Short mmCIF file of N, CA, C and O in Angstrom, two decimals:
data_model
loop_
_atom_site.label_atom_id
_atom_site.label_comp_id
_atom_site.label_asym_id
_atom_site.label_seq_id
_atom_site.Cartn_x
_atom_site.Cartn_y
_atom_site.Cartn_z
N MET A 1 -0.20 73.33 -29.43
CA MET A 1 1.14 73.83 -29.60
C MET A 1 1.13 75.28 -30.12
O MET A 1 1.88 76.10 -29.64
N ARG A 2 0.24 75.53 -31.08
CA ARG A 2 0.15 76.87 -31.66
C ARG A 2 -0.29 77.88 -30.60
O ARG A 2 0.23 78.99 -30.54
N ARG A 3 -1.26 77.49 -29.75
CA ARG A 3 -1.72 78.37 -28.67
C ARG A 3 -0.59 78.66 -27.69
O ARG A 3 -0.44 79.76 -27.19
N CYS A 4 0.17 77.65 -27.41
CA CYS A 4 1.29 77.80 -26.48
C CYS A 4 2.31 78.80 -27.04
O CYS A 4 2.83 79.64 -26.32
N MET A 5 2.60 78.72 -28.32
CA MET A 5 3.54 79.64 -28.96
C MET A 5 2.99 81.07 -28.95
O MET A 5 3.72 82.01 -28.69
N LEU A 6 1.68 81.20 -29.23
CA LEU A 6 1.05 82.52 -29.21
C LEU A 6 1.10 83.11 -27.81
O LEU A 6 1.45 84.29 -27.63
N PHE A 7 0.78 82.31 -26.82
CA PHE A 7 0.83 82.77 -25.43
C PHE A 7 2.24 83.19 -25.05
O PHE A 7 2.45 84.23 -24.44
N ALA A 8 3.23 82.41 -25.42
CA ALA A 8 4.63 82.72 -25.11
C ALA A 8 5.04 84.03 -25.79
O ALA A 8 5.73 84.86 -25.19
N GLY A 9 4.59 84.24 -27.02
CA GLY A 9 4.89 85.48 -27.73
C GLY A 9 4.27 86.69 -27.06
O GLY A 9 4.91 87.72 -26.88
N LEU A 10 3.01 86.56 -26.65
CA LEU A 10 2.33 87.67 -25.96
C LEU A 10 2.98 87.94 -24.61
O LEU A 10 3.16 89.09 -24.22
N LEU A 11 3.32 86.88 -23.89
CA LEU A 11 3.99 87.05 -22.61
C LEU A 11 5.33 87.77 -22.79
O LEU A 11 5.68 88.65 -22.02
N GLY A 12 6.04 87.42 -23.83
CA GLY A 12 7.30 88.08 -24.13
C GLY A 12 7.12 89.57 -24.38
O GLY A 12 7.91 90.39 -23.92
N LEU A 13 6.07 89.94 -25.10
CA LEU A 13 5.79 91.36 -25.34
C LEU A 13 5.47 92.10 -24.04
O LEU A 13 5.95 93.21 -23.82
N VAL A 14 4.65 91.49 -23.19
CA VAL A 14 4.30 92.11 -21.92
C VAL A 14 5.54 92.31 -21.06
O VAL A 14 5.72 93.35 -20.44
N LEU A 15 6.41 91.32 -21.02
CA LEU A 15 7.63 91.44 -20.22
C LEU A 15 8.61 92.43 -20.83
O LEU A 15 9.32 93.12 -20.11
N ALA A 16 8.64 92.51 -22.13
CA ALA A 16 9.57 93.42 -22.80
C ALA A 16 9.11 94.88 -22.70
O ALA A 16 9.93 95.79 -22.70
N PHE A 17 7.81 95.11 -22.58
CA PHE A 17 7.26 96.46 -22.55
C PHE A 17 6.33 96.63 -21.35
O PHE A 17 5.15 96.91 -21.52
N PRO A 18 6.85 96.55 -20.13
CA PRO A 18 5.98 96.66 -18.96
C PRO A 18 5.33 98.03 -18.82
O PRO A 18 4.26 98.16 -18.24
N ALA A 19 5.94 99.07 -19.37
CA ALA A 19 5.38 100.41 -19.25
C ALA A 19 4.07 100.55 -20.01
O ALA A 19 3.30 101.46 -19.76
N MET A 20 3.82 99.65 -20.96
CA MET A 20 2.58 99.73 -21.71
C MET A 20 1.37 99.58 -20.80
O MET A 20 0.30 100.11 -21.08
N ALA A 21 1.52 98.88 -19.69
CA ALA A 21 0.41 98.66 -18.77
C ALA A 21 0.24 99.82 -17.80
O ALA A 21 -0.73 99.90 -17.08
N GLN A 22 1.19 100.73 -17.75
CA GLN A 22 1.17 101.85 -16.82
C GLN A 22 0.68 103.13 -17.50
O GLN A 22 0.88 103.32 -18.68
N ALA A 23 0.07 103.99 -16.69
CA ALA A 23 -0.36 105.29 -17.19
C ALA A 23 0.85 106.20 -17.33
O ALA A 23 1.81 106.10 -16.59
N GLN A 24 0.81 107.10 -18.29
CA GLN A 24 1.84 108.11 -18.47
C GLN A 24 1.38 109.38 -17.78
O GLN A 24 0.30 109.89 -18.06
N ILE A 25 2.18 109.89 -16.85
CA ILE A 25 1.88 111.12 -16.14
C ILE A 25 2.76 112.22 -16.73
O ILE A 25 3.98 112.04 -16.84
N VAL A 26 2.16 113.33 -17.11
CA VAL A 26 2.91 114.48 -17.61
C VAL A 26 2.50 115.70 -16.79
O VAL A 26 1.31 116.03 -16.72
N ALA A 27 3.48 116.33 -16.16
CA ALA A 27 3.26 117.57 -15.42
C ALA A 27 3.93 118.68 -16.21
O ALA A 27 5.15 118.70 -16.36
N LYS A 28 3.12 119.59 -16.76
CA LYS A 28 3.63 120.70 -17.56
C LYS A 28 3.55 121.98 -16.74
O LYS A 28 2.47 122.42 -16.35
N VAL A 29 4.71 122.59 -16.51
CA VAL A 29 4.79 123.83 -15.75
C VAL A 29 5.07 124.97 -16.71
O VAL A 29 6.03 124.92 -17.49
N ASN A 30 4.24 126.01 -16.65
CA ASN A 30 4.42 127.18 -17.49
C ASN A 30 4.88 128.32 -16.58
O ASN A 30 4.13 128.78 -15.72
N LEU A 31 6.12 128.76 -16.78
CA LEU A 31 6.68 129.81 -15.93
C LEU A 31 6.02 131.16 -16.17
O LEU A 31 5.92 131.97 -15.24
N SER A 32 5.54 131.41 -17.38
CA SER A 32 4.89 132.68 -17.69
C SER A 32 3.54 132.83 -16.99
O SER A 32 3.23 133.90 -16.47
N THR A 33 2.78 131.75 -16.97
CA THR A 33 1.44 131.81 -16.37
C THR A 33 1.42 131.34 -14.92
O THR A 33 0.40 131.48 -14.25
N GLN A 34 2.56 130.77 -14.46
CA GLN A 34 2.64 130.22 -13.10
C GLN A 34 1.53 129.19 -12.86
O GLN A 34 0.81 129.21 -11.87
N ARG A 35 1.42 128.27 -13.84
CA ARG A 35 0.41 127.20 -13.78
C ARG A 35 1.08 125.85 -14.06
O ARG A 35 2.06 125.77 -14.80
N MET A 36 0.47 124.82 -13.50
CA MET A 36 0.86 123.44 -13.81
C MET A 36 -0.37 122.72 -14.31
O MET A 36 -1.44 122.77 -13.69
N ASP A 37 -0.21 122.05 -15.45
CA ASP A 37 -1.25 121.18 -15.99
C ASP A 37 -0.75 119.76 -15.88
O ASP A 37 0.37 119.46 -16.28
N VAL A 38 -1.59 118.89 -15.34
CA VAL A 38 -1.22 117.48 -15.16
C VAL A 38 -2.11 116.64 -16.06
O VAL A 38 -3.34 116.79 -16.06
N TYR A 39 -1.47 115.77 -16.84
CA TYR A 39 -2.16 114.89 -17.77
C TYR A 39 -1.90 113.43 -17.39
O TYR A 39 -0.79 113.08 -16.99
N VAL A 40 -2.91 112.61 -17.52
CA VAL A 40 -2.78 111.17 -17.33
C VAL A 40 -3.20 110.52 -18.64
O VAL A 40 -4.33 110.70 -19.09
N ASP A 41 -2.27 109.82 -19.27
CA ASP A 41 -2.48 109.20 -20.58
C ASP A 41 -3.03 110.20 -21.60
O ASP A 41 -3.91 109.89 -22.39
N GLY A 42 -2.52 111.42 -21.55
CA GLY A 42 -2.90 112.45 -22.51
C GLY A 42 -4.16 113.21 -22.17
O GLY A 42 -4.48 114.21 -22.82
N SER A 43 -4.89 112.79 -21.15
CA SER A 43 -6.13 113.48 -20.76
C SER A 43 -5.84 114.44 -19.60
O SER A 43 -5.18 114.06 -18.63
N PRO A 44 -6.36 115.68 -19.70
CA PRO A 44 -6.12 116.63 -18.61
C PRO A 44 -6.76 116.13 -17.31
O PRO A 44 -7.90 115.67 -17.31
N ARG A 45 -6.01 116.21 -16.22
CA ARG A 45 -6.52 115.77 -14.92
C ARG A 45 -6.60 116.93 -13.93
O ARG A 45 -7.56 117.06 -13.22
N TYR A 46 -5.52 117.76 -13.89
CA TYR A 46 -5.48 118.87 -12.93
C TYR A 46 -4.88 120.10 -13.58
O TYR A 46 -4.08 120.01 -14.49
N ARG A 47 -5.27 121.26 -13.04
CA ARG A 47 -4.65 122.55 -13.40
C ARG A 47 -4.54 123.34 -12.11
O ARG A 47 -5.55 123.63 -11.47
N TRP A 48 -3.30 123.66 -11.73
CA TRP A 48 -3.06 124.31 -10.45
C TRP A 48 -2.15 125.52 -10.59
O TRP A 48 -1.25 125.54 -11.43
N PRO A 49 -2.33 126.51 -9.71
CA PRO A 49 -1.36 127.61 -9.64
C PRO A 49 -0.09 127.11 -8.95
O PRO A 49 -0.15 126.24 -8.06
N VAL A 50 1.05 127.63 -9.37
CA VAL A 50 2.33 127.30 -8.76
C VAL A 50 3.08 128.59 -8.46
O VAL A 50 2.71 129.67 -8.93
N SER A 51 4.14 128.46 -7.69
CA SER A 51 5.11 129.54 -7.53
C SER A 51 6.45 128.98 -7.93
O SER A 51 6.85 127.90 -7.45
N THR A 52 7.13 129.69 -8.81
CA THR A 52 8.46 129.30 -9.25
C THR A 52 9.44 130.40 -8.82
O THR A 52 9.09 131.25 -8.01
N ALA A 53 10.63 130.41 -9.38
CA ALA A 53 11.69 131.31 -8.93
C ALA A 53 11.32 132.79 -9.02
O ALA A 53 10.86 133.26 -10.06
N ARG A 54 11.55 133.48 -7.93
CA ARG A 54 11.38 134.93 -7.91
C ARG A 54 12.64 135.58 -8.47
O ARG A 54 13.63 134.90 -8.76
N ALA A 55 12.60 136.90 -8.61
CA ALA A 55 13.74 137.64 -9.16
C ALA A 55 15.02 137.30 -8.39
O ALA A 55 15.01 137.23 -7.16
N GLY A 56 16.08 137.07 -9.14
CA GLY A 56 17.36 136.73 -8.54
C GLY A 56 17.60 135.24 -8.40
O GLY A 56 18.69 134.83 -8.01
N TYR A 57 16.59 134.44 -8.69
CA TYR A 57 16.70 132.98 -8.60
C TYR A 57 16.29 132.37 -9.93
O TYR A 57 15.84 133.07 -10.83
N HIS A 58 16.43 131.05 -10.04
CA HIS A 58 16.22 130.40 -11.33
C HIS A 58 15.50 129.07 -11.16
O HIS A 58 15.88 128.27 -10.31
N THR A 59 14.45 128.86 -11.96
CA THR A 59 13.83 127.55 -12.09
C THR A 59 14.29 126.98 -13.43
O THR A 59 14.13 127.63 -14.45
N PRO A 60 14.89 125.79 -13.43
CA PRO A 60 15.39 125.24 -14.69
C PRO A 60 14.25 124.92 -15.66
O PRO A 60 13.15 124.58 -15.23
N THR A 61 14.54 125.07 -16.94
CA THR A 61 13.58 124.70 -17.98
C THR A 61 14.07 123.43 -18.67
O THR A 61 15.26 123.12 -18.65
N GLY A 62 13.13 122.71 -19.26
CA GLY A 62 13.49 121.48 -19.97
C GLY A 62 12.52 120.36 -19.62
O GLY A 62 11.45 120.59 -19.05
N THR A 63 12.93 119.16 -19.97
CA THR A 63 12.14 117.96 -19.72
C THR A 63 12.91 117.07 -18.76
O THR A 63 14.09 116.81 -18.99
N PHE A 64 12.24 116.63 -17.71
CA PHE A 64 12.89 115.89 -16.64
C PHE A 64 12.07 114.68 -16.23
O PHE A 64 10.87 114.61 -16.48
N LYS A 65 12.73 113.75 -15.56
CA LYS A 65 12.10 112.60 -14.91
C LYS A 65 12.34 112.77 -13.41
O LYS A 65 13.39 113.26 -13.00
N PRO A 66 11.39 112.34 -12.59
CA PRO A 66 11.64 112.38 -11.15
C PRO A 66 12.85 111.53 -10.78
O PRO A 66 13.04 110.44 -11.33
N THR A 67 13.68 112.05 -9.89
CA THR A 67 14.85 111.31 -9.43
C THR A 67 14.66 110.77 -8.02
O THR A 67 15.35 109.83 -7.62
N ALA A 68 13.74 111.38 -7.26
CA ALA A 68 13.46 110.91 -5.90
C ALA A 68 12.12 111.46 -5.44
O ALA A 68 11.74 112.57 -5.82
N LEU A 69 11.43 110.67 -4.65
CA LEU A 69 10.18 111.10 -4.01
C LEU A 69 10.40 111.03 -2.51
O LEU A 69 10.84 110.01 -1.99
N VAL A 70 10.13 112.14 -1.83
CA VAL A 70 10.31 112.20 -0.38
C VAL A 70 9.04 112.78 0.23
O VAL A 70 8.71 113.94 -0.02
N ARG A 71 8.35 111.97 1.00
CA ARG A 71 7.05 112.35 1.56
C ARG A 71 7.14 113.63 2.41
O ARG A 71 6.33 114.52 2.30
N TYR A 72 8.12 113.70 3.28
CA TYR A 72 8.26 114.91 4.08
C TYR A 72 9.74 115.27 4.17
O TYR A 72 10.50 114.63 4.89
N HIS A 73 10.11 116.29 3.42
CA HIS A 73 11.50 116.74 3.36
C HIS A 73 11.60 118.13 3.98
O HIS A 73 10.65 118.91 3.92
N ARG A 74 12.73 118.41 4.58
CA ARG A 74 13.03 119.76 5.05
C ARG A 74 14.26 120.24 4.30
O ARG A 74 15.23 119.50 4.14
N SER A 75 14.21 121.48 3.85
CA SER A 75 15.31 122.05 3.09
C SER A 75 16.60 122.04 3.90
O SER A 75 16.61 122.44 5.07
N THR A 76 17.66 121.58 3.26
CA THR A 76 18.98 121.61 3.90
C THR A 76 19.68 122.94 3.62
O THR A 76 20.73 123.22 4.18
N ILE A 77 19.09 123.76 2.75
CA ILE A 77 19.70 125.03 2.36
C ILE A 77 18.98 126.21 3.01
O ILE A 77 19.60 127.17 3.45
N TYR A 78 17.65 126.15 3.10
CA TYR A 78 16.86 127.29 3.54
C TYR A 78 16.21 127.05 4.90
O TYR A 78 15.00 126.86 5.03
N SER A 79 17.03 127.02 5.94
CA SER A 79 16.59 126.98 7.34
C SER A 79 15.61 125.86 7.67
O SER A 79 14.70 126.06 8.48
N GLY A 80 15.74 124.74 7.03
CA GLY A 80 14.87 123.61 7.33
C GLY A 80 13.42 123.81 6.93
O GLY A 80 12.52 123.19 7.48
N SER A 81 13.19 124.67 5.94
CA SER A 81 11.82 124.92 5.48
C SER A 81 11.14 123.62 5.07
O SER A 81 11.75 122.78 4.39
N PRO A 82 9.87 123.44 5.46
CA PRO A 82 9.17 122.20 5.09
C PRO A 82 8.89 122.13 3.60
O PRO A 82 8.53 123.12 2.98
N MET A 83 9.07 120.94 3.04
CA MET A 83 8.83 120.67 1.62
C MET A 83 8.04 119.37 1.51
O MET A 83 8.56 118.35 1.06
N PRO A 84 6.75 119.39 1.92
CA PRO A 84 5.98 118.13 1.89
C PRO A 84 5.74 117.65 0.46
O PRO A 84 5.62 118.45 -0.45
N TYR A 85 5.68 116.35 0.32
CA TYR A 85 5.40 115.69 -0.97
C TYR A 85 6.38 116.15 -2.05
O TYR A 85 5.98 116.55 -3.14
N SER A 86 7.65 116.05 -1.76
CA SER A 86 8.69 116.49 -2.70
C SER A 86 8.91 115.47 -3.80
O SER A 86 9.07 114.28 -3.55
N ILE A 87 8.94 115.99 -5.03
CA ILE A 87 9.30 115.19 -6.20
C ILE A 87 10.53 115.88 -6.79
O ILE A 87 10.42 116.90 -7.47
N PHE A 88 11.70 115.33 -6.48
CA PHE A 88 12.95 115.92 -6.98
C PHE A 88 13.15 115.52 -8.43
O PHE A 88 12.85 114.39 -8.83
N PHE A 89 13.65 116.49 -9.23
CA PHE A 89 13.83 116.21 -10.66
C PHE A 89 15.18 116.65 -11.20
O PHE A 89 15.56 116.24 -12.29
N LEU A 90 15.92 117.47 -10.48
CA LEU A 90 17.25 117.91 -10.94
C LEU A 90 18.01 118.43 -9.73
O LEU A 90 17.59 119.42 -9.11
N ARG A 91 19.08 117.72 -9.36
CA ARG A 91 19.87 118.10 -8.18
C ARG A 91 18.93 118.44 -7.01
O ARG A 91 18.15 117.61 -6.61
N GLY A 92 18.98 119.66 -6.50
CA GLY A 92 18.13 120.04 -5.35
C GLY A 92 16.78 120.62 -5.73
O GLY A 92 16.03 121.06 -4.86
N TYR A 93 16.46 120.65 -7.00
CA TYR A 93 15.17 121.20 -7.44
C TYR A 93 14.06 120.17 -7.30
O TYR A 93 14.25 119.00 -7.63
N ALA A 94 12.91 120.65 -6.85
CA ALA A 94 11.79 119.74 -6.64
C ALA A 94 10.46 120.46 -6.88
O ALA A 94 10.38 121.69 -6.83
N ILE A 95 9.45 119.66 -7.14
CA ILE A 95 8.06 120.11 -7.05
C ILE A 95 7.65 119.69 -5.65
O ILE A 95 7.85 118.53 -5.26
N HIS A 96 7.09 120.62 -4.88
CA HIS A 96 6.71 120.26 -3.51
C HIS A 96 5.60 121.16 -3.00
O HIS A 96 5.33 122.23 -3.54
N GLY A 97 4.98 120.72 -1.93
CA GLY A 97 3.96 121.53 -1.27
C GLY A 97 4.59 122.69 -0.55
O GLY A 97 5.76 122.66 -0.17
N SER A 98 3.79 123.74 -0.37
CA SER A 98 4.24 124.92 0.36
C SER A 98 3.09 125.45 1.21
O SER A 98 1.94 125.48 0.75
N TYR A 99 3.42 125.86 2.41
CA TYR A 99 2.40 126.44 3.28
C TYR A 99 2.27 127.94 3.05
O TYR A 99 1.39 128.58 3.62
N GLU A 100 3.10 128.49 2.17
CA GLU A 100 3.01 129.89 1.77
C GLU A 100 2.03 130.01 0.61
O GLU A 100 2.36 130.48 -0.48
N THR A 101 0.80 129.61 0.84
CA THR A 101 -0.18 129.50 -0.24
C THR A 101 -0.62 130.85 -0.81
O THR A 101 -1.08 130.90 -1.94
N ARG A 102 -0.44 131.91 -0.05
CA ARG A 102 -0.85 133.23 -0.56
C ARG A 102 -0.02 133.68 -1.76
O ARG A 102 -0.41 134.57 -2.49
N TYR A 103 1.15 133.04 -1.96
CA TYR A 103 2.01 133.42 -3.08
C TYR A 103 1.80 132.57 -4.33
O TYR A 103 2.41 132.84 -5.36
N LEU A 104 0.96 131.55 -4.24
CA LEU A 104 0.75 130.69 -5.41
C LEU A 104 0.16 131.51 -6.56
O LEU A 104 -0.70 132.37 -6.35
N GLY A 105 0.65 131.24 -7.75
CA GLY A 105 0.21 131.98 -8.92
C GLY A 105 1.15 133.10 -9.31
O GLY A 105 0.93 133.80 -10.30
N ARG A 106 2.23 133.27 -8.54
CA ARG A 106 3.25 134.28 -8.87
C ARG A 106 4.62 133.79 -8.40
O ARG A 106 4.71 132.97 -7.49
N PRO A 107 5.68 134.29 -9.02
CA PRO A 107 7.03 133.86 -8.63
C PRO A 107 7.31 134.19 -7.16
O PRO A 107 7.04 135.31 -6.72
N ALA A 108 7.82 133.21 -6.41
CA ALA A 108 8.09 133.44 -5.00
C ALA A 108 9.16 132.53 -4.42
O ALA A 108 9.59 132.74 -3.29
N SER A 109 9.60 131.53 -5.18
CA SER A 109 10.50 130.53 -4.61
C SER A 109 11.96 130.83 -4.90
O SER A 109 12.29 131.79 -5.60
N HIS A 110 12.83 129.98 -4.38
CA HIS A 110 14.25 130.06 -4.68
C HIS A 110 14.60 129.21 -5.91
O HIS A 110 15.76 129.03 -6.21
N GLY A 111 13.59 128.66 -6.58
CA GLY A 111 13.82 127.87 -7.79
C GLY A 111 12.96 126.63 -7.87
O GLY A 111 12.69 126.13 -8.96
N CYS A 112 12.53 126.11 -6.72
CA CYS A 112 11.64 124.95 -6.74
C CYS A 112 10.26 125.36 -7.26
O CYS A 112 9.96 126.55 -7.37
N ILE A 113 9.45 124.38 -7.53
CA ILE A 113 8.08 124.60 -7.98
C ILE A 113 7.17 124.29 -6.80
O ILE A 113 7.08 123.15 -6.35
N ARG A 114 6.53 125.32 -6.28
CA ARG A 114 5.67 125.18 -5.11
C ARG A 114 4.22 124.97 -5.52
O ARG A 114 3.73 125.64 -6.44
N LEU A 115 3.55 124.09 -4.79
CA LEU A 115 2.12 123.81 -4.97
C LEU A 115 1.43 123.92 -3.62
O LEU A 115 2.07 123.79 -2.57
N HIS A 116 0.11 124.06 -3.65
CA HIS A 116 -0.68 123.94 -2.43
C HIS A 116 -0.42 122.53 -1.89
O HIS A 116 -0.32 121.57 -2.69
N PRO A 117 -0.30 122.34 -0.59
CA PRO A 117 0.00 121.01 -0.05
C PRO A 117 -0.96 119.90 -0.52
O PRO A 117 -0.51 118.78 -0.80
N SER A 118 -2.24 120.20 -0.65
CA SER A 118 -3.17 119.15 -1.10
C SER A 118 -2.94 118.80 -2.57
O SER A 118 -3.07 117.64 -2.97
N ASN A 119 -2.55 119.79 -3.38
CA ASN A 119 -2.24 119.52 -4.78
C ASN A 119 -0.93 118.74 -4.91
O ASN A 119 -0.82 117.82 -5.73
N ALA A 120 0.04 119.09 -4.07
CA ALA A 120 1.30 118.36 -4.06
C ALA A 120 1.07 116.90 -3.66
O ALA A 120 1.66 115.99 -4.24
N ALA A 121 0.17 116.69 -2.71
CA ALA A 121 -0.15 115.32 -2.28
C ALA A 121 -0.80 114.53 -3.41
O ALA A 121 -0.50 113.35 -3.62
N ALA A 122 -1.68 115.18 -4.18
CA ALA A 122 -2.35 114.51 -5.30
C ALA A 122 -1.34 114.12 -6.38
O ALA A 122 -1.37 113.00 -6.90
N LEU A 123 -0.42 115.04 -6.72
CA LEU A 123 0.60 114.74 -7.73
C LEU A 123 1.54 113.64 -7.23
O LEU A 123 1.85 112.70 -7.96
N TYR A 124 1.97 113.75 -5.99
CA TYR A 124 2.86 112.76 -5.38
C TYR A 124 2.22 111.37 -5.44
O TYR A 124 2.86 110.39 -5.82
N SER A 125 0.94 111.30 -5.13
CA SER A 125 0.20 110.03 -5.16
C SER A 125 0.16 109.45 -6.57
O SER A 125 0.35 108.24 -6.75
N LEU A 126 -0.11 110.31 -7.56
CA LEU A 126 -0.11 109.85 -8.96
C LEU A 126 1.24 109.27 -9.36
O LEU A 126 1.30 108.20 -9.98
N VAL A 127 2.31 109.98 -9.01
CA VAL A 127 3.65 109.53 -9.38
C VAL A 127 3.98 108.23 -8.66
O VAL A 127 4.55 107.31 -9.26
N GLN A 128 3.61 108.13 -7.39
CA GLN A 128 3.85 106.89 -6.64
C GLN A 128 3.08 105.73 -7.27
O GLN A 128 3.61 104.64 -7.43
N GLN A 129 1.83 105.99 -7.60
CA GLN A 129 0.95 104.94 -8.14
C GLN A 129 1.43 104.43 -9.49
O GLN A 129 1.43 103.24 -9.76
N HIS A 130 1.83 105.34 -10.37
CA HIS A 130 2.17 104.97 -11.75
C HIS A 130 3.67 104.85 -11.99
O HIS A 130 4.08 104.35 -13.03
N GLY A 131 4.47 105.33 -11.06
CA GLY A 131 5.92 105.18 -11.16
C GLY A 131 6.63 106.39 -11.72
O GLY A 131 6.15 107.05 -12.64
N ALA A 132 7.78 106.66 -11.14
CA ALA A 132 8.61 107.79 -11.61
C ALA A 132 9.04 107.58 -13.06
O ALA A 132 9.16 108.54 -13.82
N GLY A 133 9.24 106.33 -13.45
CA GLY A 133 9.64 106.03 -14.83
C GLY A 133 8.56 106.33 -15.84
O GLY A 133 8.85 106.46 -17.03
N ASN A 134 7.34 106.45 -15.39
CA ASN A 134 6.20 106.77 -16.26
C ASN A 134 5.75 108.22 -16.11
O ASN A 134 4.64 108.58 -16.47
N THR A 135 6.63 109.03 -15.54
CA THR A 135 6.31 110.44 -15.26
C THR A 135 7.30 111.34 -15.99
O THR A 135 8.50 111.08 -15.99
N VAL A 136 6.78 112.40 -16.58
CA VAL A 136 7.60 113.41 -17.26
C VAL A 136 7.21 114.77 -16.71
O VAL A 136 6.02 115.08 -16.53
N ILE A 137 8.21 115.58 -16.43
CA ILE A 137 8.00 116.95 -15.97
C ILE A 137 8.58 117.87 -17.04
O ILE A 137 9.76 117.76 -17.38
N THR A 138 7.75 118.75 -17.59
CA THR A 138 8.25 119.72 -18.56
C THR A 138 8.07 121.11 -17.97
O THR A 138 7.00 121.43 -17.44
N ILE A 139 9.10 121.92 -18.09
CA ILE A 139 9.08 123.29 -17.57
C ILE A 139 9.47 124.21 -18.71
O ILE A 139 10.54 124.05 -19.30
N SER A 140 8.59 125.17 -19.01
CA SER A 140 8.85 126.07 -20.14
C SER A 140 8.20 127.43 -19.86
O SER A 140 7.45 127.59 -18.91
N TYR A 141 8.50 128.38 -20.76
CA TYR A 141 7.89 129.72 -20.67
C TYR A 141 6.64 129.77 -21.51
O TYR A 141 6.42 129.06 -22.42
#
């Protein structure tokens, strides 16, 4: 009986806190250095160059959760530009792959966070694997 009660208590904890079994993904974007650092459970996993908003445009700062993942998206605002491995985090803003790789490491976008397509695929895969609810995106200077 005592074992049964202990098992029921442990099962209750697991059901009440399912995120405990999942890895925490943190993508930190630094607008000053045009870099993204990706952490899994607090351990550094990746460091990549990004392109954020160029002069006249704005990349939002703050802490966000992914709101949608779209494997292959085309911009509805900018002439159908390809946005592979899009991770949307605020209205139309997303982290996504870009084929304009020569601009990575300096501001070049209309506000989204651009990555090399293979890096965007790696981040997208991590978020898919561990869940958007276990992912945090921080954007700061």
